[in-house]
Coordinates of C-alpha atoms in Angstrom, one line a residue:
Chain A
X160 CA 69.8 120.5 81.6
X161 CA 70.3 121.2 85.2
X162 CA 69.0 118.1 86.9
X163 CA 70.9 115.1 85.6
X164 CA 70.6 112.0 87.7
X165 CA 73.2 109.3 87.3
X166 CA 71.2 106.1 86.7
X167 CA 73.9 103.7 85.6
X168 CA 77.7 103.5 85.5
X169 CA 78.3 101.1 82.7
X170 CA 81.6 99.7 81.5
X171 CA 82.5 102.5 79.2
X172 CA 79.9 105.2 79.8
X173 CA 77.9 106.9 82.5
X174 CA 74.2 107.2 81.9
X175 CA 72.3 110.2 83.2
X176 CA 68.6 110.8 83.1
X177 CA 67.3 114.3 82.6
X178 CA 65.3 116.6 80.5
X179 CA 66.3 117.7 77.1
X180 CA 64.2 120.5 75.7
X181 CA 61.2 119.1 77.5
X182 CA 61.9 115.5 76.5
X183 CA 62.7 112.7 78.9
X184 CA 66.2 111.9 77.9
X185 CA 69.3 109.8 78.5
X186 CA 72.7 111.5 78.5
X187 CA 75.3 108.9 77.6
X188 CA 78.8 110.1 78.4
X189 CA 81.9 108.2 77.5
X190 CA 84.2 109.0 80.4
X191 CA 87.9 109.1 80.4
X192 CA 89.5 105.9 81.6
X193 CA 92.4 106.5 83.9
X194 CA 93.9 103.1 83.1
X195 CA 94.3 103.9 79.4
X196 CA 96.9 106.0 77.6
X197 CA 95.4 109.5 77.2
X198 CA 95.8 109.6 73.4
X199 CA 94.4 106.1 72.9
X200 CA 91.6 107.0 75.3
X201 CA 90.6 110.1 73.4
X202 CA 90.7 108.3 70.1
X203 CA 88.5 105.4 71.2
X204 CA 85.9 107.7 72.9
X205 CA 85.4 110.1 70.1
X206 CA 85.3 107.4 67.3
X207 CA 82.8 105.3 69.2
X208 CA 80.6 108.3 70.1
X209 CA 80.4 109.4 66.5
X210 CA 79.9 105.9 65.2
X211 CA 77.3 105.0 67.7
X212 CA 75.2 108.1 66.9
X213 CA 75.3 107.2 63.2
X214 CA 74.4 103.6 63.8
X215 CA 71.6 104.3 66.2
X216 CA 69.8 106.5 63.7
X217 CA 70.8 104.3 60.8
X218 CA 69.2 101.3 62.5
X219 CA 66.0 103.2 63.2
X220 CA 65.8 104.2 59.5
X221 CA 65.8 100.5 58.4
X222 CA 63.0 99.6 60.9
X223 CA 64.9 98.4 64.0
X224 CA 63.7 100.2 67.1
X225 CA 66.4 102.3 68.9
X226 CA 66.3 105.4 71.0
X227 CA 65.9 108.7 69.1
X228 CA 69.0 110.8 69.0
X229 CA 68.6 114.4 70.3
X230 CA 72.1 115.7 70.3
X231 CA 75.7 114.6 69.8
X232 CA 78.7 116.3 71.3
X233 CA 82.0 114.9 70.2
X234 CA 84.0 117.2 72.4
X235 CA 82.2 116.0 75.6
X236 CA 81.9 112.5 73.9
X237 CA 78.2 112.6 74.8
X238 CA 75.0 111.4 73.1
X239 CA 71.6 112.7 74.2
X240 CA 68.8 110.3 73.3
X241 CA 65.2 109.5 74.2
X242 CA 64.6 107.6 77.4
X243 CA 63.2 104.1 76.9
X244 CA 61.3 102.9 80.0
X245 CA 62.1 99.2 79.4
X246 CA 63.7 96.3 81.2
X247 CA 66.9 94.6 80.0
X248 CA 66.3 91.2 78.4
X249 CA 69.1 90.0 80.8
X250 CA 66.8 90.7 83.8
X251 CA 63.7 89.2 82.2
X252 CA 65.1 86.0 80.6
X253 CA 65.6 83.9 83.8
X254 CA 61.8 84.2 84.5
X255 CA 60.7 83.4 81.0
X256 CA 59.0 80.2 79.9
X257 CA 59.9 78.4 76.7
X258 CA 57.1 80.0 74.7
X259 CA 58.1 83.5 75.7
X260 CA 61.7 82.8 75.0
X261 CA 60.7 81.6 71.5
X262 CA 58.7 84.7 70.9
X263 CA 61.2 87.2 72.1
X264 CA 64.2 85.7 70.3
X265 CA 62.2 85.4 67.1
X266 CA 61.8 89.2 67.3
X267 CA 65.6 89.6 68.1
X268 CA 66.4 87.3 65.1
X269 CA 64.1 89.4 62.8
X270 CA 65.7 92.7 63.9
X271 CA 69.3 91.5 63.6
X272 CA 68.5 90.2 60.1
X273 CA 67.2 93.7 59.2
X274 CA 70.3 95.3 60.6
X275 CA 72.6 93.0 58.6
X276 CA 70.5 93.5 55.5
X277 CA 70.8 97.2 56.0
X278 CA 74.6 97.0 56.2
X279 CA 74.9 97.3 60.0
X280 CA 76.4 95.0 62.5
X281 CA 75.7 95.7 66.2
X282 CA 79.0 94.4 67.6
X283 CA 77.9 93.7 71.1
X284 CA 74.6 91.8 71.1
X285 CA 74.3 90.8 74.7
X286 CA 71.0 90.6 76.6
X287 CA 72.0 93.7 78.5
X288 CA 71.9 95.7 75.3
X289 CA 68.3 94.7 74.4
X290 CA 65.5 96.5 76.2
X291 CA 62.0 95.1 76.4
X292 CA 58.8 97.2 76.8
X293 CA 55.4 95.7 76.3
X294 CA 56.7 92.9 74.1
X295 CA 58.5 95.4 71.9
X296 CA 62.3 95.4 71.8
X297 CA 64.8 98.2 71.5
X298 CA 68.5 97.9 70.7
X299 CA 71.0 100.1 72.5
X300 CA 74.8 100.4 72.8
X301 CA 76.1 100.4 69.2
X302 CA 79.5 101.6 70.3
X303 CA 81.2 98.5 68.9
X304 CA 79.2 98.3 65.8
X305 CA 80.1 99.2 62.2
X306 CA 78.8 99.7 58.8
X307 CA 79.8 96.6 56.9
X308 CA 78.3 94.0 54.7
X309 CA 81.1 91.5 55.2
X310 CA 80.1 87.9 55.9
X311 CA 82.8 87.6 58.6
X312 CA 81.5 90.6 60.5
X313 CA 77.9 89.3 60.4
X314 CA 79.1 85.9 61.6
X315 CA 81.1 87.4 64.5
X316 CA 78.1 89.5 65.4
X317 CA 75.9 86.4 65.9
X318 CA 78.7 84.3 67.3
X319 CA 79.2 86.8 70.1
X320 CA 75.5 86.8 70.9
X321 CA 75.4 83.1 71.1
X322 CA 78.5 83.0 73.4
X323 CA 77.0 85.7 75.6
X324 CA 73.8 83.6 75.9
X325 CA 75.8 80.5 76.8
X326 CA 77.8 82.3 79.5
X327 CA 75.0 84.2 81.1
X328 CA 71.9 82.1 80.4
X329 CA 73.1 78.6 79.9
X330 CA 69.8 76.9 80.6
X331 CA 67.9 78.7 77.9
X332 CA 70.7 79.4 75.4
X333 CA 69.9 76.5 73.1
X334 CA 66.3 77.3 72.6
X335 CA 67.0 81.0 72.4
X336 CA 69.6 80.5 69.7
X337 CA 67.3 78.2 67.8
X338 CA 64.5 80.7 67.7
X339 CA 66.9 83.4 66.8
X340 CA 68.4 81.5 63.9
X341 CA 65.0 80.5 62.5
X342 CA 63.7 84.1 62.5
X343 CA 67.0 85.4 61.2
X344 CA 66.9 83.0 58.3
X345 CA 63.3 83.8 57.5
X346 CA 63.9 87.6 57.4
X347 CA 67.3 87.6 55.7
X348 CA 66.4 85.0 53.1
X349 CA 69.0 83.6 50.8
X350 CA 72.2 84.8 52.4
X351 CA 71.3 83.5 55.9
X352 CA 72.5 80.0 55.5
X353 CA 75.9 81.2 54.6
X354 CA 76.1 83.5 57.6
X355 CA 75.0 80.8 60.0
X356 CA 77.5 78.4 58.5
X357 CA 80.2 81.0 59.2
X358 CA 79.0 81.3 62.8
X359 CA 79.8 77.6 63.2
X360 CA 83.1 78.1 61.6
X361 CA 84.0 81.1 63.8
X362 CA 83.0 79.0 66.9
X363 CA 85.4 76.2 65.9
X364 CA 88.2 78.8 65.5
X365 CA 88.1 79.3 69.2
X366 CA 90.8 77.8 71.2
X367 CA 90.5 74.1 71.9
X368 CA 87.1 73.7 70.4
X369 CA 86.2 70.2 69.3
X370 CA 86.1 69.7 65.6
X371 CA 89.3 71.5 65.0
X372 CA 90.1 74.7 63.2
X373 CA 90.1 73.6 59.6
X374 CA 87.2 71.2 59.5
X375 CA 84.0 72.3 57.7
X376 CA 80.8 71.4 59.6
Chain B
X33 CA 88.5 60.9 101.2
X34 CA 89.1 62.8 104.4
X35 CA 92.3 60.8 104.8
X36 CA 93.9 62.5 101.8
X37 CA 96.6 64.8 103.2
X38 CA 99.2 65.3 100.4
X39 CA 98.8 65.4 96.7
X40 CA 101.6 65.5 94.1
X41 CA 100.9 67.3 90.8
X42 CA 102.7 67.1 87.4
X43 CA 102.5 69.9 84.9
X44 CA 103.8 69.6 81.3
X45 CA 101.4 71.4 79.0
X46 CA 104.0 73.5 77.2
X47 CA 107.6 74.6 78.0
X48 CA 107.5 73.9 81.8
X49 CA 107.9 70.5 83.4
X50 CA 106.7 71.0 86.9
X51 CA 106.2 68.9 90.0
X52 CA 104.7 70.2 93.2
X53 CA 103.3 68.9 96.5
X54 CA 100.4 70.5 98.3
X55 CA 98.6 69.7 101.5
X56 CA 94.8 69.3 102.0
X57 CA 94.9 72.8 103.5
X58 CA 96.1 74.3 100.2
X59 CA 99.7 74.9 101.5
X60 CA 102.4 74.5 98.8
X61 CA 105.1 72.3 100.2
X62 CA 107.2 72.2 97.1
X63 CA 107.1 73.4 93.6
X64 CA 110.0 72.3 91.4
X65 CA 110.3 73.0 87.7
X66 CA 112.6 72.8 84.7
X67 CA 111.9 75.0 81.8
X68 CA 112.6 74.3 78.1
X69 CA 114.0 77.4 76.3
X70 CA 114.1 77.0 72.5
X71 CA 117.3 78.0 70.9
X72 CA 115.4 80.0 68.3
X73 CA 111.8 80.7 67.6
X74 CA 108.9 79.4 69.6
X75 CA 108.3 76.1 71.3
X76 CA 109.0 73.0 69.2
X77 CA 106.6 70.4 70.7
X78 CA 108.8 67.4 70.1
X79 CA 111.9 69.0 71.4
X80 CA 110.0 70.3 74.4
X81 CA 108.7 66.8 75.2
X82 CA 112.2 65.3 74.9
X83 CA 113.5 67.9 77.3
X84 CA 110.7 67.1 79.7
X85 CA 111.4 63.3 79.5
X86 CA 115.1 64.0 80.3
X87 CA 114.3 66.3 83.2
X88 CA 111.2 64.6 84.7
X89 CA 113.0 62.3 87.1
X90 CA 115.2 65.0 88.6
X91 CA 112.4 67.5 88.9
X92 CA 110.1 65.0 90.7
X93 CA 113.0 63.9 93.1
X94 CA 113.7 67.6 93.8
X95 CA 110.0 68.2 94.6
X96 CA 109.8 65.3 97.0
X97 CA 113.0 66.3 98.7
X98 CA 112.1 69.9 99.2
X99 CA 108.8 68.7 100.6
X100 CA 110.8 66.4 102.9
X101 CA 108.8 63.4 101.8
X102 CA 109.0 60.1 100.0
X103 CA 106.5 58.7 97.5
X104 CA 104.9 56.5 100.2
X105 CA 103.6 59.7 101.9
X106 CA 101.8 60.9 98.8
X107 CA 98.0 60.2 98.9
X108 CA 97.2 61.0 95.2
X109 CA 98.9 62.0 92.0
X110 CA 97.4 64.6 89.7
X111 CA 98.5 65.5 86.2
X112 CA 97.7 68.2 83.7
X113 CA 95.6 66.4 81.0
X114 CA 95.1 69.4 78.8
X115 CA 94.8 71.8 77.1
X116 CA 98.3 71.8 75.7
X117 CA 100.8 70.4 73.3
X118 CA 100.2 66.7 72.7
X119 CA 103.8 65.4 73.0
X120 CA 104.4 67.4 76.2
X121 CA 101.2 66.3 77.8
X122 CA 102.0 62.7 77.1
X123 CA 105.3 62.9 78.8
X124 CA 103.8 64.4 82.0
X125 CA 100.9 61.9 81.9
X126 CA 103.4 59.0 81.6
X127 CA 105.3 60.1 84.6
X128 CA 102.1 60.6 86.6
X129 CA 100.7 57.2 85.7
X130 CA 103.9 55.6 86.8
X131 CA 104.0 57.4 90.1
X132 CA 100.4 56.6 90.8
X133 CA 101.0 52.9 90.1
X134 CA 104.3 52.8 92.1
X135 CA 102.6 54.4 95.1
X136 CA 99.3 52.6 94.6
X137 CA 97.3 55.9 94.9
X138 CA 94.6 57.5 92.8
X139 CA 95.4 59.3 89.6
X140 CA 93.5 62.5 88.9
X141 CA 93.3 64.3 85.5
X142 CA 93.3 68.1 85.9
X143 CA 92.4 70.8 83.4
X144 CA 95.3 73.2 83.3
X145 CA 93.1 76.4 83.1
X146 CA 91.1 75.2 86.2
X147 CA 94.4 74.8 88.1
X148 CA 95.5 78.3 87.3
X149 CA 92.1 79.6 88.6
X150 CA 92.0 77.4 91.8
X151 CA 95.5 78.1 92.9
X152 CA 94.7 81.8 92.8
X153 CA 91.4 81.4 94.4
X154 CA 92.7 79.5 97.4
X155 CA 95.2 82.2 98.2
X156 CA 93.0 85.2 97.8
X157 CA 90.2 83.6 99.8
X158 CA 87.6 84.9 97.4
X159 CA 84.6 82.7 96.9
X160 CA 83.4 84.0 93.5
X161 CA 85.8 86.4 91.7
X162 CA 85.7 87.3 88.1
X163 CA 88.7 85.5 86.6
X164 CA 91.2 87.1 84.2
X165 CA 93.6 84.3 83.0
X166 CA 96.5 85.4 80.8
X167 CA 99.5 83.4 79.8
X168 CA 101.5 82.4 76.8
X169 CA 98.7 80.1 75.5
X170 CA 95.5 81.5 77.0
X171 CA 93.6 84.8 77.3
X172 CA 90.3 84.2 79.1
X173 CA 87.8 86.3 81.1
X174 CA 85.7 83.8 83.0
X175 CA 83.2 83.6 85.8
X176 CA 81.6 80.7 87.6
X177 CA 78.0 80.0 86.8
X178 CA 75.8 76.9 86.7
X179 CA 78.5 74.4 87.7
X180 CA 81.2 75.5 85.4
X181 CA 83.7 78.3 84.7
X182 CA 81.9 80.0 81.8
X183 CA 83.9 82.0 79.3
X184 CA 82.8 85.6 79.0
X185 CA 85.6 86.7 76.7
X186 CA 88.7 85.2 75.2
X187 CA 91.1 85.8 72.4
X188 CA 89.8 85.1 68.9
X189 CA 93.3 84.2 67.8
X190 CA 96.6 84.3 69.6
X191 CA 97.1 84.7 73.4
X192 CA 98.4 87.8 75.0
X193 CA 101.6 86.2 76.2
X194 CA 102.2 84.7 72.8
X195 CA 101.8 88.2 71.1
X196 CA 104.2 89.8 73.5
X197 CA 106.8 87.0 73.4
X198 CA 106.8 86.9 69.6
X199 CA 107.2 90.7 69.4
X200 CA 110.1 90.4 71.9
X201 CA 111.8 87.8 69.7
X202 CA 111.3 90.0 66.6
X203 CA 113.1 92.8 68.4
X204 CA 115.8 90.4 69.6
X205 CA 115.0 90.9 73.2
X206 CA 115.1 87.2 74.1
X207 CA 113.3 85.2 76.6
X208 CA 111.3 85.9 78.8
X209 CA 110.1 88.8 76.7
X210 CA 107.4 90.6 78.8
X211 CA 109.7 92.1 81.5
X212 CA 112.0 93.4 78.7
X213 CA 109.2 95.0 76.7
X214 CA 108.0 96.6 80.0
X215 CA 111.3 98.1 80.8
X216 CA 111.6 99.6 77.3
X217 CA 108.0 100.9 77.6
X218 CA 108.9 102.7 80.8
X219 CA 111.2 104.9 78.6
X220 CA 108.5 105.4 75.9
X221 CA 107.0 108.8 75.3
X222 CA 105.1 108.9 72.1
X223 CA 102.0 106.8 71.5
X224 CA 102.0 105.2 68.1
X225 CA 98.4 104.1 67.0
X226 CA 98.1 100.3 66.5
X227 CA 95.1 98.1 65.7
X228 CA 92.9 98.1 68.8
X229 CA 90.5 95.1 68.2
X230 CA 87.7 94.4 70.6
X231 CA 84.8 92.4 69.4
X232 CA 82.0 92.3 71.9
X233 CA 83.7 90.5 74.9
X234 CA 86.5 89.2 72.8
X235 CA 89.9 90.5 71.8
X236 CA 92.1 89.8 68.8
X237 CA 95.9 90.1 69.0
X238 CA 97.2 88.8 65.7
X239 CA 96.7 92.0 63.7
X240 CA 98.2 94.0 66.5
X241 CA 101.3 91.8 66.5
X242 CA 101.8 91.9 62.8
X243 CA 101.5 95.7 62.8
X244 CA 103.8 96.1 65.7
X245 CA 106.5 94.0 64.1
X246 CA 106.0 95.9 60.8
X247 CA 106.5 99.2 62.5
X248 CA 109.6 98.0 64.4
X249 CA 111.8 98.9 61.5
X250 CA 110.9 102.6 61.5
X251 CA 109.9 103.3 65.1
X252 CA 111.7 104.0 68.3
X253 CA 111.6 100.7 70.3
X254 CA 110.7 102.4 73.5
X255 CA 107.7 104.2 72.0
X256 CA 106.6 101.0 70.1
X257 CA 106.8 98.9 73.3
X258 CA 104.8 101.5 75.2
X259 CA 102.2 101.6 72.5
X260 CA 102.0 97.8 72.1
X261 CA 101.5 97.3 75.8
X262 CA 99.0 100.2 76.1
X263 CA 96.9 98.7 73.3
X264 CA 97.2 95.0 74.2
X265 CA 96.6 95.6 77.9
X266 CA 94.0 98.3 77.2
X267 CA 91.9 95.8 75.1
X268 CA 92.0 93.3 77.9
X269 CA 91.1 95.9 80.5
X270 CA 88.1 97.0 78.4
X271 CA 86.6 93.5 78.1
X272 CA 87.4 92.9 81.8
X273 CA 85.6 96.0 82.7
X274 CA 82.6 95.0 80.6
X275 CA 82.5 91.6 82.2
X276 CA 82.7 93.2 85.7
X277 CA 79.8 95.5 84.9
X278 CA 77.8 92.6 83.3
X279 CA 78.4 89.9 86.0
X280 CA 78.5 92.3 88.9
X281 CA 81.1 90.1 90.7
X282 CA 82.5 91.6 93.9
X283 CA 86.1 90.9 93.1
X284 CA 88.6 90.1 90.4
X285 CA 91.4 87.5 90.3
X286 CA 94.3 87.9 87.8
X287 CA 96.1 84.7 87.2
X288 CA 98.4 82.9 84.7
X289 CA 102.0 83.7 83.7
X290 CA 101.4 87.2 82.4
X291 CA 99.7 88.1 85.7
X292 CA 103.2 88.9 86.9
X293 CA 103.2 92.0 84.8
X294 CA 103.0 95.0 87.1
X295 CA 101.8 97.3 84.4
X296 CA 98.8 95.0 83.7
X297 CA 98.2 94.7 87.4
X298 CA 98.0 98.5 87.8
X299 CA 95.6 98.7 84.9
X300 CA 93.2 96.1 86.1
X301 CA 93.5 97.4 89.7
X302 CA 92.3 100.7 88.3
X303 CA 89.4 99.0 86.6
X304 CA 88.4 97.4 89.9
X305 CA 88.6 100.7 91.7
X306 CA 86.1 102.2 89.3
X307 CA 83.7 99.3 89.9
X308 CA 84.3 99.0 93.6
X309 CA 85.6 95.4 93.2
X310 CA 88.4 93.9 95.2
X311 CA 91.5 93.2 93.1
X312 CA 93.7 90.1 93.7
X313 CA 96.6 88.8 91.8
X314 CA 98.1 85.3 92.0
X315 CA 101.4 85.0 93.9
X316 CA 104.4 85.2 91.5
X317 CA 105.6 81.7 92.5
X318 CA 102.4 80.1 91.2
X319 CA 101.6 82.5 88.4
X320 CA 103.4 80.6 85.6
X321 CA 102.9 77.0 84.8
X322 CA 103.7 74.8 87.8
X323 CA 103.0 71.5 89.5
X324 CA 101.6 72.8 92.7
X325 CA 98.5 74.3 91.1
X326 CA 97.9 70.9 89.4
X327 CA 98.2 69.2 92.7
X328 CA 95.7 71.6 94.4
X329 CA 93.1 71.3 91.6
X330 CA 93.7 67.5 91.7
X331 CA 92.9 67.5 95.4
X332 CA 89.6 69.4 94.8
X333 CA 88.7 67.0 92.0
X334 CA 89.6 63.9 94.1
X335 CA 87.2 65.1 96.9
X336 CA 84.4 64.8 94.3
X337 CA 85.6 61.4 92.9
X338 CA 87.3 62.6 89.8
X339 CA 89.9 59.9 89.9
X340 CA 90.6 58.0 86.7
X341 CA 91.9 54.5 85.8
X342 CA 95.4 54.5 84.2
X343 CA 93.9 52.7 81.2
X344 CA 91.5 55.6 80.6
X345 CA 93.8 58.4 81.5
X346 CA 94.0 59.9 78.0
X347 CA 95.4 63.4 77.5
X348 CA 93.1 66.0 76.1
X349 CA 95.0 68.6 74.1
X350 CA 91.9 70.6 73.3
X351 CA 90.1 70.5 76.7
X352 CA 88.3 73.8 76.9
X353 CA 87.8 75.4 80.3
X354 CA 84.0 75.5 79.9
X355 CA 83.8 71.8 79.2
X356 CA 84.9 70.9 82.8
X357 CA 82.4 70.1 85.5
X358 CA 83.4 71.9 88.7
X359 CA 81.5 70.0 91.4
X360 CA 83.5 71.4 94.3
X361 CA 81.8 74.7 93.8
X362 CA 78.1 75.5 94.0

C-alpha cells in the first residue's frame, strides 16, 4: 500500500489510486472537515462510510454495477474498492447525440429501478456519480443513500437527479429525463407511476414553483 | 440606453420597504429603508403591507434627499416584482408605477433573488462566482449557466433565516434573532446531536427546527444554539462544497441577509480554502433586503430592454430565480 496517488479531491472525500493485494484499487478517504464541529464531523464520516460500503455491495448483489469492495476501515473512514477505468457521464454528456442520450439514460433508468426495487435509494444521482465504460455504466458515491422502500425517498432520489440534469445539462435534460422515466417504469412495473407522480409533487413543493404546493398534477 | 445615469429601486418583498438610488457605474448613492417588526410571531402580510404603505413616501423622499437628487434626475424606476408576499409586493409596485409615471421614465420589473446576486457581484468584481444566497425567505446555491442562474441546491422546506429566526423567537431572544443565537453559541461547549438533513444538493431545515425547539426545554441554551448553528451551517457548507467541486467555479459569493453571519462566513471561507476558490461576501449595508440592489439589477435589465408597460407590470409572488432570463451575462 506504499504508493498511493491522489487522483481526485472531491467534496467530501479524497480518492487515491494504488494497489491493494495486487489489485488496481481506489482508496476513498473521508477526510476531516475543518469547518465542521469535531463531534458532528466524526459522526457524519463514520456513518456514511459504513453505509456506503453496505450499499455498494448491496447494489451489486441486485444486479446494479458498482465497484467491488476490498476493505472498509471505520476508524480511518476509508473504503478500498476496485478501480473502474471509466469516464463520468458528466464529461461525456455534452458531446452525445440524441440517440446516445436515449440509450444511456434508458440504462440509468433501468438500474435506478432495480435499486429501488431492491430497497435502495442512491441519494445523489448526479452525472458525476455515474461512470461509463464501453457503454456499460457503474454507480459510485452511495454516501447519501439509504436502505428504504418509502415512496417519498424514491421520489426525492429521482427529483434530485432531474434537478441536477437541469442545472448542469439544461439542453439535454428533457430528453434524458424522458428516456430515464420510460426505462424506469418498464423495469419497476406497477409501482412506477406512483413514484413518478410523487416526483412531480416534490418538484411543486419547491419554493415558488408554478402550480402551487397543494395542487395535484 | 447609454444616457441612463441614475436608477431608483423599490424593494418591498417582505418586512423591508426600501428605496435606493444607484449610478450606472454601480455606485450606491442612497439606500433608505423602513422595517416592519411584528409585535409577536412572524410577518403578517397584510399588516406588513399597511406598514409599507404608511412609510413609502417618507422612505422614498429620504432616499432622494440622501442622494441629493430630485425625481427629475432619475432615468428609470425599478421595482421588486417577486418572489415575495403578495400584499407587500403590490404596495411597492404601486409606488414604483407612480414614480415612473410622474417622472416619465421606464419601469423595470426585477427579480428579488437576481438583485441579491448582482449587487454582490458588482462589488466583488467576480465574473462567474458560485452563489450562496441565504436570507429569511431563501436558501439557494446557484451558478450561472446557459443564460440563467441555475439552482444547484436549495432548501426543500423552510429557509435558513426562517429556521433561525423562529428558533430565536421560541427562546424569547427577539428580533433580529441570528446575532443573538450566535452570541449564545459562542459560550456553548457541548454538541447536542440534531437532525442533519442533506439530500443530494438540497437541505431541509424544518425537522431541525422542530427538534431544536423541542430540546430547548431540557437543554442549555448556549449548547443548543451552538449545535443548531453547527448543524444548520454545516449542512449548507456541505452542499456548497459539493457544488464547488461539481461546477469548478473559481470563486464563491455569499449574499443575502444571513450573509452577515460571521460564523457562516468563516465556515464557507474554510470550504473555499480547501478548494482553492476565492471567497467574497456581500457588504453588510446591501446584504439584507434593500432598494439599491433592485435599482442596480434594474439598470442591468434596462440595458437589455427589460422595461415594462405600467398596464402589464404585474407582481409575481412565485417568480423563481431560474425562470429569469439574464441577457446581460453570456
